[in-house]
Amino acid sequence: MDGHVGATAPQLSTWPQMKIARAIQHLAELRTRINLWAASAPYTVKPHISDDRTTVSFRVKVVVPPSTDEWSLYLGDALHALRSALDACVWELAHLSGDEPPKPRRVGFPDCRSEADWDRVRRDKLQTVPDMYAERIKQVQPFSTHAQRPETSALAVLSYLDNQDKHRASIGLNLDGNQIQQNFWVEMLEGEAAEPPLEVVGHFVPVEDGAVLLKVRYPGRIASVSGSCGFGCQVTFGTEVGREAIESVDGMIMEVRRILAFILSVQPAVESEPEEEGEWHEMTFIPTQDGKSARYAPES
């Protein structure tokens, strides 16, 4: 596992990039199915007046249930193909110059959460990978990029979801409300006050049959309600650090491409030129204070 002094940059096959392309294809298929469901008028929202007639609640009626189990299959396939691109890269690096790993079944791209474990992981997962590439792989490990919270590393999140899908159970998908539009008006009983409402409460909850999206309480008694309450929703999935929208997978794709480019951009050392060092900038899943959601963002 030397530095390959005088060697040229590795000429890898197109397989890692093909795995990324496959992940993009699965993600596109997932979005197509979500869009078809959304276009089918899958739910309605109806007003319900309380027994004392002071409060109106807008509740979801699901007409066409979302195929979340099927969607989870597409998501799992996309994430697995994406994670496999990293493994494929390591496999080829481990076979440079005809090298043969002594334990080939253990070769793969590591997800190391503790620096104390790195030497063991290096021997076990990288084996015959040349040192200069192993050093770059070390720099993108969760313990290197996120010493305080390694589970928020993009690599850690991707690995967690891939293992969840392969070895445990389906990745749980929800339809979570993310916006509410008030398109209704009320008629009050004669002599009863309507404005202003005493309380307006919106609920950004999983979209399920009977879910209450909006509740408005008035100072007077309601005679009738016209119109409805519109809302938007997004497909989310659970991670170690909270729930994340499907759109975050686009960020994972970008991150895997960046990781591969960073690893392979190292120039083999030659006798007259020192090896050029690169700097890694991580992408992070940032949980909210309530721990129920997260956003995907570059490290500042």
Tab-separated table of N, CA, C and O in Angstrom, residues 2-9 132-133 266-277:
chain	number	residue	atom	x	y	z
A	2	ASP	N	1.716	1.340	-1.020
A	2	ASP	CA	2.616	2.480	-1.076
A	2	ASP	C	1.947	3.633	-1.790
A	2	ASP	O	0.801	3.593	-2.163
A	3	GLY	N	2.725	4.714	-2.008
A	3	GLY	CA	2.174	5.896	-2.661
A	3	GLY	C	2.222	5.824	-4.163
A	3	GLY	O	1.897	6.802	-4.831
A	4	HIS	N	2.671	4.696	-4.744
A	4	HIS	CA	2.770	4.550	-6.190
A	4	HIS	C	3.595	5.675	-6.798
A	4	HIS	O	3.141	6.405	-7.684
A	5	VAL	N	4.822	5.835	-6.316
A	5	VAL	CA	5.702	6.888	-6.818
A	5	VAL	C	5.900	6.712	-8.312
A	5	VAL	O	6.209	5.622	-8.800
A	6	GLY	N	5.695	7.804	-9.042
A	6	GLY	CA	5.896	7.791	-10.477
A	6	GLY	C	4.717	7.240	-11.254
A	6	GLY	O	4.747	7.180	-12.472
A	7	ALA	N	3.646	6.822	-10.548
A	7	ALA	CA	2.486	6.258	-11.239
A	7	ALA	C	1.644	7.353	-11.846
A	7	ALA	O	1.788	8.529	-11.538
A	8	THR	N	0.750	6.978	-12.734
A	8	THR	CA	-0.191	7.941	-13.321
A	8	THR	C	-1.511	7.877	-12.575
A	8	THR	O	-1.770	6.948	-11.821
A	9	ALA	N	-2.353	8.891	-12.799
A	9	ALA	CA	-3.668	8.909	-12.161
A	9	ALA	C	-4.465	7.687	-12.590
A	9	ALA	O	-4.334	7.221	-13.720
A	132	MET	N	-2.372	7.116	-0.748
A	132	MET	CA	-2.785	8.490	-1.097
A	132	MET	C	-4.304	8.567	-1.299
A	132	MET	O	-4.924	9.585	-0.980
A	133	TYR	N	-4.920	7.494	-1.788
A	133	TYR	CA	-6.369	7.492	-1.938
A	133	TYR	C	-7.046	7.198	-0.597
A	133	TYR	O	-8.099	7.766	-0.293
A	266	VAL	N	-6.510	13.490	-6.393
A	266	VAL	CA	-5.160	13.475	-5.841
A	266	VAL	C	-4.192	13.025	-6.928
A	266	VAL	O	-4.456	12.098	-7.683
A	267	GLN	N	-3.077	13.724	-7.035
A	267	GLN	CA	-2.081	13.411	-8.051
A	267	GLN	C	-1.021	12.496	-7.471
A	267	GLN	O	-0.467	12.769	-6.407
A	268	PRO	N	-0.728	11.377	-8.149
A	268	PRO	CA	0.340	10.511	-7.675
A	268	PRO	C	1.645	11.287	-7.520
A	268	PRO	O	1.978	12.128	-8.354
A	269	ALA	N	2.355	11.026	-6.426
A	269	ALA	CA	3.599	11.738	-6.159
A	269	ALA	C	4.671	11.321	-7.152
A	269	ALA	O	4.769	10.166	-7.554
A	270	VAL	N	5.478	12.284	-7.576
A	270	VAL	CA	6.669	12.003	-8.381
A	270	VAL	C	7.874	12.518	-7.609
A	270	VAL	O	7.746	13.338	-6.694
A	271	GLU	N	9.041	12.076	-7.961
A	271	GLU	CA	10.225	12.375	-7.160
A	271	GLU	C	10.515	13.859	-7.075
A	271	GLU	O	10.990	14.354	-6.062
A	272	SER	N	10.200	14.617	-8.131
A	272	SER	CA	10.570	16.032	-8.149
A	272	SER	C	9.455	16.963	-7.687
A	272	SER	O	9.661	18.157	-7.550
A	273	GLU	N	8.248	16.428	-7.491
A	273	GLU	CA	7.120	17.275	-7.133
A	273	GLU	C	6.414	16.733	-5.907
A	273	GLU	O	6.092	15.547	-5.857
A	274	PRO	N	6.154	17.586	-4.911
A	274	PRO	CA	5.391	17.138	-3.743
A	274	PRO	C	3.935	16.918	-4.124
A	274	PRO	O	3.418	17.527	-5.053
A	275	GLU	N	3.261	16.031	-3.396
A	275	GLU	CA	1.848	15.770	-3.642
A	275	GLU	C	1.017	16.979	-3.279
A	275	GLU	O	1.192	17.592	-2.221
A	276	GLU	N	0.094	17.348	-4.146
A	276	GLU	CA	-0.775	18.501	-3.905
A	276	GLU	C	-1.894	18.123	-2.956
A	276	GLU	O	-2.573	17.120	-3.143
A	277	GLU	N	-2.090	18.927	-1.929
A	277	GLU	CA	-3.131	18.655	-0.947
A	277	GLU	C	-4.428	19.340	-1.339
A	277	GLU	O	-4.431	20.452	-1.864
